[in-house]
Amino acid sequence: MFENGIERRSFIKTAAVAGAVLAGASVLGGCSKNTAADAGGIASIKWDKEVDVLVVGSGTAAMAAIAAKDAGAKTVLIIEKGDLFGGTTAISGGAMWIPNNYVQKAKGIADTPEDARKYMVAVTEGQSSDELIDSYLTNGPKMMEWFRDKFGYEWVAATAPAMFQDYYEFPGFRPFGRTVNIVGSDGKKTSGSGAWKLIRGIVDKLGIEVMMPTAGKKLYTDATGRVVGVEATGADGKSINIGAKAVILGTGGFDFNKDMRVGDLRGPIQGSVSVQTDTGDGHAMGMAIGADLRNMNSCWGLPFFVVEPDKLKGDCDWQTYRGKPGAVVVNKYGERIGNESSAYQVFNRAFWEYDTGRFELRNMPAYWICDSTFVQNYPLPPSYTDKGVVPAYMKKADTLEGLCKALGIDSAGFAATIAAFNTNAKNGVDPVWHRGEYAFDRNTGGDLTGKRTDLKNNCLAPIEKGPFYGALYGPGTCGTNGGLRINGKAQVLDVWGKVIAGLYAVGNTSGSVMGAGYPGAGSCVGAGSVMGFVAGQHAATL
């Protein structure tokens, strides 16, 4: 994908009374003098550029740039570390989870702010806040209508296929209707790629400058602690000083920062579909001036086949083949580790169960196993379309015992597991993990062909017809979702809970409004876009 390329240098922080941030940067000749920060003792810095609002990152943060410009900011600049405008968002599905929206209402889909709030409080597991949740639920529908009315792009409810329902059956759950996509100029639902091409078009039309590849490196503050600019690194490796009345950080997560992954996440990840420029740059920039952190132990979970265990990448699990009838996921002891038909975020958490008797993560490594009936009925990655095609990295054996030997699974333990599983599957029940009891399981994880008459539960079938197939299966992400602590206006807060003036964070650079959960398809892009809209509008008032 992308080269990490930019090495973060040490951040220089001084006290204001002893105070200001030291310049320590190369200065280009003929630049305007920094007058806004003179009182802070950094008059020696000369800005190569000065703007009203500087947005660091071009994913969901691009929505902040558009909102700021529309709200009256005269000059808005986006800098992007990578070569792809949109970053991870541009390679996502582009969906946004936004309750109580106008598309739902037009379709007669009942929803209420009260139900949505009740649901979000349960899903976020205490790792969000009432202020963030209320801001999101209030501004999400507003953002959609603003985008439609200002720029002429409609939204469509992503109700087909049925996978776009809420992921947890908690109070306030809705089977369908909270996930939306932007409609392109061709009248069709856009993916992340299509949506962010459209976003780029709006950016250009509004006269918002974009600099790529340009990486944010550190924040400048004045004597009061207010953020007044950023030191960035251009494509030539030279420093660029950018003065700004407001800075919005949206540099993505920290998937490709090993120290942060190991130090902050609840457990290890073995893959990520984020762009490799997601190295926690915005997190470090904020921490260097005293920003607080939230939700750093969480990620947007995405299990996948571990093809190359030593590399942090892999095929993703969007099609939830994991939950189709005739497949299971087991640990090395041959035990199933969870409800295979559950949503990717939900299942991802099963890998991090700690065994206090053996002092290990009991479910790592784990293995995905299926029989030949599964292969005949359902496509597997990386094709996702061709039935009967088995990836080269999968092990094959004529017997389940032989497959266990090839994969390193305890065959006796697996035999006991599969004997009980097969008996229950034939009866259409799963008393261990309740597979197929939930709407998401049946409408997304299960068989959707409508052609199989042998299933009492569309998520369950016995695993008994050889040959058998299996592969290493592990935890991954489509982004980390912990970061700088923000309030309901997306302003960054310091360790004392006070606003750091002039600084905002959105997307995976912020402690997500979604907390520990993943309410439904599009929660990641929705969270970043809605809070970007909020940040941009507020920043423009500065």
Coordinates of C-alpha atoms in Angstrom, one line a residue:
M1 CA 0.0 0.0 0.0
F2 CA 2.0 2.9 1.3
E3 CA 5.4 3.5 2.8
N4 CA 5.5 4.5 6.4
G5 CA 8.4 6.7 5.2
I6 CA 8.1 9.6 7.6
E7 CA 10.0 9.1 10.9
R8 CA 8.4 10.9 13.8
R9 CA 11.0 13.1 15.4
S10 CA 11.0 14.0 19.1
F11 CA 8.4 16.6 20.1
I12 CA 9.6 19.7 21.9
K13 CA 7.4 20.9 24.7
T14 CA 8.1 23.8 27.0
A15 CA 6.1 25.6 29.6
A16 CA 4.5 28.9 28.6
V17 CA 5.8 31.0 31.4
A18 CA 9.0 29.3 30.9
G19 CA 7.2 28.6 27.9
A20 CA 6.6 28.6 24.5
V21 CA 7.3 25.8 22.1
L22 CA 10.8 26.2 20.7
A23 CA 11.1 26.7 17.1
G24 CA 13.8 24.2 16.3
A25 CA 12.7 24.0 12.7
S26 CA 14.3 25.0 9.4
V27 CA 12.9 28.2 8.0
L28 CA 12.4 29.0 4.4
G29 CA 13.4 32.5 3.2
G30 CA 10.9 35.2 2.3
C31 CA 8.2 33.9 4.6
S32 CA 5.7 36.0 6.6
K33 CA 6.4 36.6 10.2
N34 CA 4.3 34.9 12.9
T35 CA 2.6 37.8 14.7
A36 CA -0.1 35.8 16.4
A37 CA 2.3 33.9 18.6
D38 CA 4.8 36.7 19.3
A39 CA 3.5 37.0 22.9
G40 CA 4.4 33.4 23.5
G41 CA 8.0 33.8 22.7
I42 CA 8.0 32.0 19.4
A43 CA 8.4 35.1 17.2
S44 CA 11.4 33.5 15.5
I45 CA 9.1 31.1 13.7
K46 CA 8.2 32.2 10.2
W47 CA 5.1 30.7 8.7
D48 CA 5.5 29.2 5.2
K49 CA 1.7 29.3 5.1
E50 CA -1.0 30.9 7.2
V51 CA -4.7 29.7 7.1
D52 CA -7.8 30.0 9.2
V53 CA -8.3 26.2 9.5
L54 CA -5.7 23.5 9.0
V55 CA -6.9 19.9 8.7
V56 CA -4.3 17.2 9.1
G57 CA -5.5 14.1 7.3
S58 CA -7.9 13.7 4.4
G59 CA -10.2 10.8 5.5
T60 CA -13.3 11.7 7.4
A61 CA -11.4 14.9 8.4
A62 CA -12.1 16.1 4.9
M63 CA -15.7 16.6 6.0
A64 CA -14.4 19.0 8.7
A65 CA -12.6 21.0 6.0
I66 CA -15.7 21.3 3.9
A67 CA -17.8 22.2 6.9
A68 CA -15.3 24.9 8.0
K69 CA -15.2 26.4 4.6
D70 CA -18.9 26.4 4.3
A71 CA -19.3 28.0 7.7
G72 CA -17.2 31.0 6.8
A73 CA -13.5 30.1 7.2
K74 CA -11.8 32.1 4.4
T75 CA -8.8 29.8 4.0
V76 CA -8.8 26.1 4.7
L77 CA -5.9 23.7 4.0
I78 CA -5.7 19.9 4.1
I79 CA -2.4 18.2 4.4
E80 CA -2.3 14.4 3.9
K81 CA 0.7 12.2 4.8
G82 CA 0.0 9.5 2.1
D83 CA -0.4 9.6 -1.7
L84 CA -4.1 8.7 -1.6
F85 CA -6.7 11.3 -0.8
G86 CA -9.0 9.9 1.8
G87 CA -6.6 7.4 3.4
T88 CA -8.4 4.4 4.9
T89 CA -11.8 5.9 4.3
A90 CA -11.1 5.9 0.5
I91 CA -10.7 2.1 0.6
S92 CA -13.7 1.5 2.9
G93 CA -17.3 0.6 2.2
G94 CA -18.1 4.3 2.7
A95 CA -21.2 3.6 4.7
M96 CA -22.2 5.7 7.7
W97 CA -24.3 4.5 10.7
I98 CA -26.6 7.5 11.6
P99 CA -29.8 6.9 13.5
N100 CA -33.0 8.8 13.1
N101 CA -32.1 10.1 9.6
Y102 CA -34.3 11.6 6.9
V103 CA -33.9 8.5 4.7
Q104 CA -35.4 6.3 7.4
K105 CA -38.3 8.6 7.8
A106 CA -39.0 8.7 4.1
K107 CA -39.1 4.9 4.0
G108 CA -41.4 4.7 7.0
I109 CA -38.7 3.1 9.2
A110 CA -39.5 3.9 12.8
D111 CA -36.6 5.2 14.9
T112 CA -36.3 7.6 17.8
P113 CA -33.4 9.5 19.4
E114 CA -34.4 7.8 22.7
D115 CA -34.0 4.3 21.3
A116 CA -30.8 5.2 19.5
R117 CA -29.3 6.7 22.7
K118 CA -30.4 3.6 24.8
Y119 CA -28.7 1.4 22.2
M120 CA -25.5 3.5 22.0
V121 CA -25.1 3.6 25.8
A122 CA -25.3 -0.2 25.9
V123 CA -22.9 -0.8 22.9
T124 CA -20.2 1.7 24.0
E125 CA -19.8 0.0 27.3
G126 CA -18.9 3.1 29.3
Q127 CA -16.0 4.0 27.0
S128 CA -17.9 7.0 25.5
S129 CA -19.7 9.8 27.3
D130 CA -23.3 11.2 27.4
E131 CA -22.0 14.4 25.9
L132 CA -20.4 12.6 22.9
I133 CA -23.4 10.3 22.3
D134 CA -25.9 13.2 22.5
S135 CA -23.7 15.3 20.1
Y136 CA -23.5 12.5 17.6
L137 CA -27.2 11.7 17.7
T138 CA -28.1 15.4 17.3
N139 CA -25.6 16.2 14.6
G140 CA -25.7 13.1 12.5
P141 CA -29.1 13.8 10.9
K142 CA -28.1 17.5 10.5
M143 CA -24.9 16.5 8.7
M144 CA -26.8 14.4 6.2
E145 CA -29.3 17.2 5.5
W146 CA -26.6 19.8 5.3
F147 CA -24.6 17.7 2.8
R148 CA -27.7 17.2 0.7
D149 CA -28.9 20.8 0.7
K150 CA -25.6 22.5 0.3
F151 CA -24.0 20.2 -2.3
G152 CA -26.9 18.4 -3.9
Y153 CA -26.0 14.8 -3.0
E154 CA -28.8 12.5 -1.7
W155 CA -28.3 9.6 0.7
V156 CA -29.7 6.1 0.5
A157 CA -30.5 3.5 3.2
A158 CA -28.3 0.5 2.8
T159 CA -31.0 -2.1 3.4
A160 CA -29.9 -4.6 0.9
P161 CA -28.1 -6.9 1.4
A162 CA -29.5 -7.4 4.8
M163 CA -26.1 -7.1 6.5
F164 CA -26.7 -3.4 7.2
Q165 CA -28.6 -3.9 10.4
D166 CA -27.5 -3.1 13.9
Y167 CA -24.9 -5.5 15.2
Y168 CA -26.1 -6.1 18.7
E169 CA -29.6 -7.0 20.0
F170 CA -29.6 -4.6 22.9
P171 CA -32.5 -2.3 23.9
G172 CA -33.0 0.2 21.1
F173 CA -31.8 -2.2 18.4
R174 CA -33.1 -1.8 14.8
P175 CA -33.1 -4.6 12.3
F176 CA -32.6 -2.3 9.3
G177 CA -32.4 1.3 8.3
R178 CA -29.6 3.1 10.3
T179 CA -26.9 2.6 7.8
V180 CA -26.7 5.1 4.8
N181 CA -24.4 5.8 1.9
I182 CA -24.0 8.9 -0.3
V183 CA -25.6 8.7 -3.7
G184 CA -23.2 9.6 -6.5
S185 CA -23.9 11.7 -9.5
D186 CA -24.8 8.5 -11.4
G187 CA -27.6 7.9 -9.0
K188 CA -26.0 4.8 -7.4
K189 CA -24.8 4.2 -3.9
T190 CA -21.1 5.0 -3.5
S191 CA -18.4 3.0 -1.8
G192 CA -15.6 4.8 0.1
S193 CA -13.7 5.2 -3.1
G194 CA -16.6 6.8 -4.9
A195 CA -17.7 8.9 -1.9
W196 CA -14.2 10.4 -1.4
K197 CA -13.8 11.2 -5.1
L198 CA -17.0 13.1 -4.7
I199 CA -15.7 14.7 -1.4
R200 CA -12.4 15.7 -3.2
G201 CA -14.5 17.3 -5.9
I202 CA -16.3 19.4 -3.3
V203 CA -13.0 20.3 -1.7
D204 CA -11.6 21.5 -5.0
K205 CA -14.7 23.4 -5.9
L206 CA -14.7 25.3 -2.6
G207 CA -11.1 26.3 -3.1
I208 CA -9.7 24.2 -0.3
E209 CA -6.0 23.6 -0.9
V210 CA -4.7 20.0 -0.5
M211 CA -1.0 19.2 0.0
M212 CA 0.1 15.6 -0.5
P213 CA 2.2 13.9 0.6
T214 CA 2.7 16.2 3.6
A215 CA 2.8 14.8 7.2
G216 CA 2.0 16.7 10.3
K217 CA 4.9 16.5 12.8
K218 CA 4.2 18.7 15.8
L219 CA 1.9 21.4 17.1
Y220 CA 3.0 24.9 18.0
T221 CA 1.3 26.7 20.9
D222 CA 1.5 30.2 22.2
A223 CA 2.1 31.5 25.8
T224 CA -1.5 30.6 26.8
G225 CA -1.3 27.1 25.5
R226 CA -3.4 27.8 22.4
V227 CA -2.6 25.8 19.3
V228 CA -1.4 28.3 16.6
G229 CA 0.1 26.1 14.0
V230 CA 1.8 22.9 12.9
E231 CA 5.2 21.9 11.8
A232 CA 4.8 19.5 8.8
T233 CA 7.2 17.6 6.6
G234 CA 6.8 17.8 2.8
A235 CA 7.5 15.3 0.1
D236 CA 11.1 16.6 -0.1
G237 CA 11.6 15.9 3.6
K238 CA 11.9 19.6 4.5
S239 CA 10.0 21.3 7.3
I240 CA 7.0 23.4 6.5
N241 CA 5.6 25.7 9.2
I242 CA 1.9 26.3 8.9
G243 CA 0.1 28.9 11.1
A244 CA -3.6 28.4 11.8
K245 CA -6.3 29.8 14.0
A246 CA -7.6 26.2 14.4
V247 CA -6.1 22.8 13.8
I248 CA -8.2 19.7 13.2
L249 CA -6.3 16.4 13.6
G250 CA -7.6 13.4 11.6
T251 CA -4.5 11.3 10.9
G252 CA -6.2 8.0 11.4
G253 CA -5.4 5.3 14.0
F254 CA -2.3 3.6 15.2
D255 CA -2.6 0.2 13.5
F256 CA 1.0 0.4 12.1
N257 CA 2.7 1.7 15.3
K258 CA 3.9 -1.4 17.0
D259 CA 4.7 0.3 20.3
M260 CA 1.2 1.7 20.5
R261 CA -0.5 -1.5 19.5
V262 CA 1.3 -3.5 22.1
G263 CA 1.0 -0.9 24.8
D264 CA -2.6 0.1 24.4
L265 CA -4.8 -2.6 22.8
R266 CA -6.5 -5.2 24.9
G267 CA -4.7 -7.9 22.9
P268 CA -2.6 -8.5 19.8
I269 CA -3.8 -8.0 16.3
Q270 CA -2.5 -9.9 13.3
G271 CA -3.9 -7.9 10.4
S272 CA -5.2 -4.5 9.4
V273 CA -6.9 -3.2 6.3
S274 CA -6.0 0.4 7.2
V275 CA -3.5 2.3 5.1
Q276 CA 0.0 1.9 6.4
T277 CA 0.4 5.6 7.1
D278 CA -1.8 5.1 10.2
T279 CA 1.0 5.3 12.7
G280 CA -0.6 7.4 15.4
D281 CA 0.9 10.7 14.3
G282 CA -2.0 12.8 15.5
H283 CA -2.1 11.0 18.8
A284 CA 1.6 11.8 19.4
M285 CA 1.1 15.5 18.4
G286 CA -1.7 15.9 20.9
M287 CA 0.0 14.0 23.7
A288 CA 3.1 16.2 23.3
I289 CA 1.1 19.3 24.4
G290 CA -0.8 17.6 27.2
A291 CA -3.9 16.1 25.5
D292 CA -5.7 13.4 27.4
L293 CA -6.5 10.0 25.8
R294 CA -9.6 7.8 25.7
N295 CA -10.6 4.4 24.5
M296 CA -7.0 3.4 23.5
N297 CA -7.7 -0.3 24.3
S298 CA -10.2 -0.7 21.5
C299 CA -10.4 -1.1 17.8
W300 CA -12.8 -1.7 14.9
G301 CA -12.3 -5.5 15.0
L302 CA -12.0 -7.5 11.8
P303 CA -11.1 -11.2 11.9
F304 CA -9.3 -12.7 8.9
F305 CA -7.3 -15.5 7.5
V306 CA -3.7 -15.1 8.7
V307 CA -1.9 -15.8 5.5
E308 CA 1.4 -14.2 6.5
P309 CA 1.7 -14.4 10.3
D310 CA 4.7 -12.1 10.4
K311 CA 3.1 -9.3 8.4
L312 CA 0.4 -7.0 9.7
K313 CA -2.0 -7.4 6.7
G314 CA -4.5 -9.9 5.3
D315 CA -7.7 -10.6 3.6
C316 CA -10.7 -9.1 5.4
D317 CA -13.9 -10.6 6.5
W318 CA -16.6 -8.4 5.0
Q319 CA -18.6 -11.4 3.7
T320 CA -18.8 -13.2 7.0
Y321 CA -18.1 -16.5 5.4
R322 CA -17.1 -17.5 8.9
G323 CA -20.8 -17.8 9.9
K324 CA -22.2 -19.8 6.9
P325 CA -23.5 -23.3 7.7
G326 CA -20.8 -25.9 7.7
A327 CA -17.9 -24.0 9.2
V328 CA -16.5 -23.4 12.7
V329 CA -13.7 -21.5 14.4
V330 CA -11.7 -23.4 17.1
N331 CA -8.7 -22.9 19.2
K332 CA -5.7 -25.3 19.4
Y333 CA -7.6 -27.3 22.0
G334 CA -10.3 -28.0 19.5
E335 CA -12.9 -25.8 21.3
R336 CA -15.1 -23.4 19.5
I337 CA -14.3 -19.9 20.6
G338 CA -17.6 -18.0 19.9
N339 CA -20.7 -17.5 17.7
E340 CA -19.2 -17.7 14.2
S341 CA -22.2 -15.9 12.7
S342 CA -21.8 -12.7 14.8
A343 CA -20.6 -9.4 13.4
Y344 CA -16.9 -9.0 12.8
Q345 CA -16.3 -6.6 15.7
V346 CA -18.1 -8.9 18.1
F347 CA -16.3 -12.0 17.1
N348 CA -12.9 -10.3 17.0
R349 CA -13.1 -9.9 20.8
A350 CA -13.2 -13.7 21.3
F351 CA -9.5 -14.1 20.5
W352 CA -8.4 -12.2 23.6
E353 CA -9.7 -14.5 26.3
Y354 CA -7.1 -15.1 28.9
D355 CA -6.6 -18.6 30.4
T356 CA -5.6 -18.1 34.0
G357 CA -4.7 -21.8 34.4
R358 CA -2.3 -21.9 31.5
F359 CA -1.2 -18.2 31.5
E360 CA -2.0 -17.6 27.8
L361 CA -4.5 -16.2 25.4
R362 CA -6.5 -19.4 25.1
N363 CA -8.0 -18.6 21.7
M364 CA -4.8 -17.7 19.9
P365 CA -3.9 -19.3 17.6
A366 CA -7.3 -20.1 16.2
Y367 CA -8.4 -22.0 13.1
W368 CA -11.3 -21.8 10.7
I369 CA -12.5 -25.2 9.5
C370 CA -15.2 -26.2 6.9
D371 CA -16.2 -29.3 5.0
S372 CA -16.7 -29.8 1.2
T373 CA -20.4 -29.0 1.4
F374 CA -19.5 -25.5 2.5
V375 CA -17.0 -25.0 -0.4
Q376 CA -19.7 -26.1 -2.9
N377 CA -22.2 -23.6 -1.6
Y378 CA -20.2 -20.5 -0.6
P379 CA -17.3 -18.5 -2.0
L380 CA -14.2 -17.9 0.0
P381 CA -11.7 -15.0 0.0
P382 CA -9.9 -13.6 -1.8
S383 CA -12.4 -14.1 -4.7
Y384 CA -15.7 -13.9 -2.6
T385 CA -17.5 -14.8 -5.8
D386 CA -16.4 -18.2 -7.2
K387 CA -17.8 -21.2 -5.4
G388 CA -15.6 -24.3 -5.2
V389 CA -12.3 -22.2 -5.3
V390 CA -10.1 -23.0 -2.2
P391 CA -7.3 -20.5 -1.5
A392 CA -3.8 -22.0 -1.7
Y393 CA -3.0 -21.2 1.9
M394 CA -5.7 -23.5 3.2
K395 CA -4.8 -27.0 4.4
K396 CA -6.8 -29.9 3.0
A397 CA -7.3 -33.4 4.4
D398 CA -9.6 -36.3 3.8
T399 CA -10.4 -36.7 7.5
L400 CA -10.9 -34.2 10.3
E401 CA -8.2 -36.0 12.3
G402 CA -5.8 -35.5 9.4
L403 CA -6.8 -31.8 9.2
C404 CA -6.2 -31.4 12.9
K405 CA -2.8 -32.9 12.6
A406 CA -1.9 -30.6 9.7
L407 CA -3.1 -27.5 11.5
G408 CA -1.8 -28.4 15.0
I409 CA -5.2 -28.8 16.7
D410 CA -5.8 -31.3 19.5
S411 CA -7.7 -34.0 17.6
A412 CA -9.3 -35.5 20.7
G413 CA -10.6 -32.2 21.8
F414 CA -11.9 -31.3 18.4
A415 CA -13.6 -34.7 18.0
A416 CA -15.6 -34.1 21.1
T417 CA -16.5 -30.6 20.0
I418 CA -17.6 -31.5 16.5
A419 CA -19.6 -34.5 17.7
A420 CA -21.7 -32.3 19.9
F421 CA -21.8 -29.5 17.3
N422 CA -23.0 -31.8 14.5
T423 CA -25.8 -33.3 16.6
N424 CA -27.0 -29.8 17.6
A425 CA -26.6 -28.4 14.0
K426 CA -28.8 -31.1 12.6
N427 CA -31.5 -30.0 15.1
G428 CA -30.9 -26.3 14.2
V429 CA -29.6 -25.3 17.7
D430 CA -26.4 -24.1 19.3
P431 CA -26.8 -24.2 23.1
V432 CA -23.1 -23.3 23.5
W433 CA -22.9 -20.0 21.6
H434 CA -26.5 -19.4 20.5
R435 CA -25.6 -19.1 16.8
G436 CA -28.6 -18.3 14.6
E437 CA -30.7 -17.0 17.5
Y438 CA -30.1 -13.3 16.5
A439 CA -31.3 -11.3 13.6
F440 CA -27.8 -10.4 12.5
D441 CA -26.8 -14.1 12.4
R442 CA -29.8 -15.1 10.3
N443 CA -29.8 -12.1 8.0
T444 CA -26.1 -11.8 7.4
G445 CA -24.0 -14.6 8.8
G446 CA -26.3 -17.4 7.6
D447 CA -27.2 -18.9 4.3
L448 CA -28.9 -16.3 2.2
T449 CA -29.3 -18.3 -1.0
G450 CA -32.7 -19.5 -0.1
K451 CA -32.0 -22.7 -2.0
R452 CA -31.0 -25.0 0.9
T453 CA -33.8 -27.2 2.2
D454 CA -31.6 -29.2 4.5
L455 CA -31.2 -26.5 7.2
K456 CA -33.3 -26.1 10.3
N457 CA -31.3 -23.0 11.1
N458 CA -29.7 -21.1 8.2
C459 CA -26.5 -20.6 10.2
L460 CA -25.9 -24.3 11.1
A461 CA -25.0 -27.4 9.3
P462 CA -23.0 -30.4 10.4
I463 CA -19.3 -30.7 9.3
E464 CA -19.1 -34.2 8.1
K465 CA -18.4 -34.5 4.4
G466 CA -14.8 -34.7 3.3
P467 CA -12.5 -33.5 2.1
F468 CA -12.1 -30.9 4.9
Y469 CA -10.3 -27.5 4.8
G470 CA -8.8 -25.2 7.4
A471 CA -6.5 -22.2 7.9
L472 CA -5.1 -20.1 10.6
Y473 CA -7.6 -17.4 11.7
G474 CA -6.9 -14.4 13.8
P475 CA -7.8 -10.9 15.1
G476 CA -7.4 -7.9 13.0
T477 CA -8.8 -4.4 12.5
C478 CA -10.2 -1.9 10.0
G479 CA -8.7 0.7 12.3
T480 CA -8.0 1.5 15.9
N481 CA -10.6 3.8 17.5
G482 CA -9.0 5.2 20.6
G483 CA -7.3 8.6 20.7
L484 CA -7.3 12.1 21.9
R485 CA -10.1 12.9 24.3
I486 CA -12.7 15.2 22.8
N487 CA -15.9 17.0 24.0
G488 CA -19.2 17.2 22.1
K489 CA -17.7 20.0 19.8
A490 CA -14.8 17.7 18.9
Q491 CA -12.4 20.0 20.8
V492 CA -9.4 18.2 22.3
L493 CA -9.2 18.1 26.1
D494 CA -6.1 18.1 28.2
V495 CA -5.4 15.7 31.1
W496 CA -7.3 18.0 33.5
G497 CA -10.4 18.0 31.3
K498 CA -9.9 21.5 30.0
V499 CA -10.2 22.5 26.3
I500 CA -6.9 22.9 24.4
A501 CA -7.9 26.1 22.5
G502 CA -7.6 25.9 18.8
L503 CA -7.3 22.0 18.6
Y504 CA -9.8 19.5 17.4
A505 CA -9.6 15.7 16.7
V506 CA -11.9 13.5 14.6
G507 CA -12.1 10.0 13.2
N508 CA -9.7 7.4 14.6
T509 CA -7.4 10.1 16.0
S510 CA -10.0 10.8 18.6
G511 CA -11.4 8.7 21.4
S512 CA -14.3 7.4 19.4
V513 CA -17.9 8.3 20.3
M514 CA -18.6 4.6 19.7
G515 CA -16.4 3.6 22.7
A516 CA -15.8 -0.1 22.9
G517 CA -18.5 -1.1 20.4
Y518 CA -19.4 -1.1 16.7
P519 CA -23.1 -0.3 16.6
G520 CA -23.6 -1.2 13.0
A521 CA -22.2 -1.0 9.5
G522 CA -20.6 2.4 8.9
S523 CA -19.9 3.3 12.5
C524 CA -16.3 4.2 11.8
V525 CA -16.9 6.4 8.8
G526 CA -20.1 7.8 10.4
A527 CA -18.3 8.7 13.6
G528 CA -15.5 10.5 11.8
S529 CA -17.8 12.3 9.3
V530 CA -20.3 13.5 11.8
M531 CA -17.8 14.8 14.4
G532 CA -15.8 16.2 11.5
F533 CA -18.9 18.2 10.5
V534 CA -19.1 19.4 14.1
A535 CA -15.4 20.3 14.4
G536 CA -15.4 22.2 11.1
Q537 CA -18.4 24.3 11.9
H538 CA -17.0 25.2 15.4
A539 CA -13.5 25.8 14.1
A540 CA -14.8 28.3 11.6
T541 CA -16.1 30.5 14.5
L542 CA -12.5 31.1 15.6

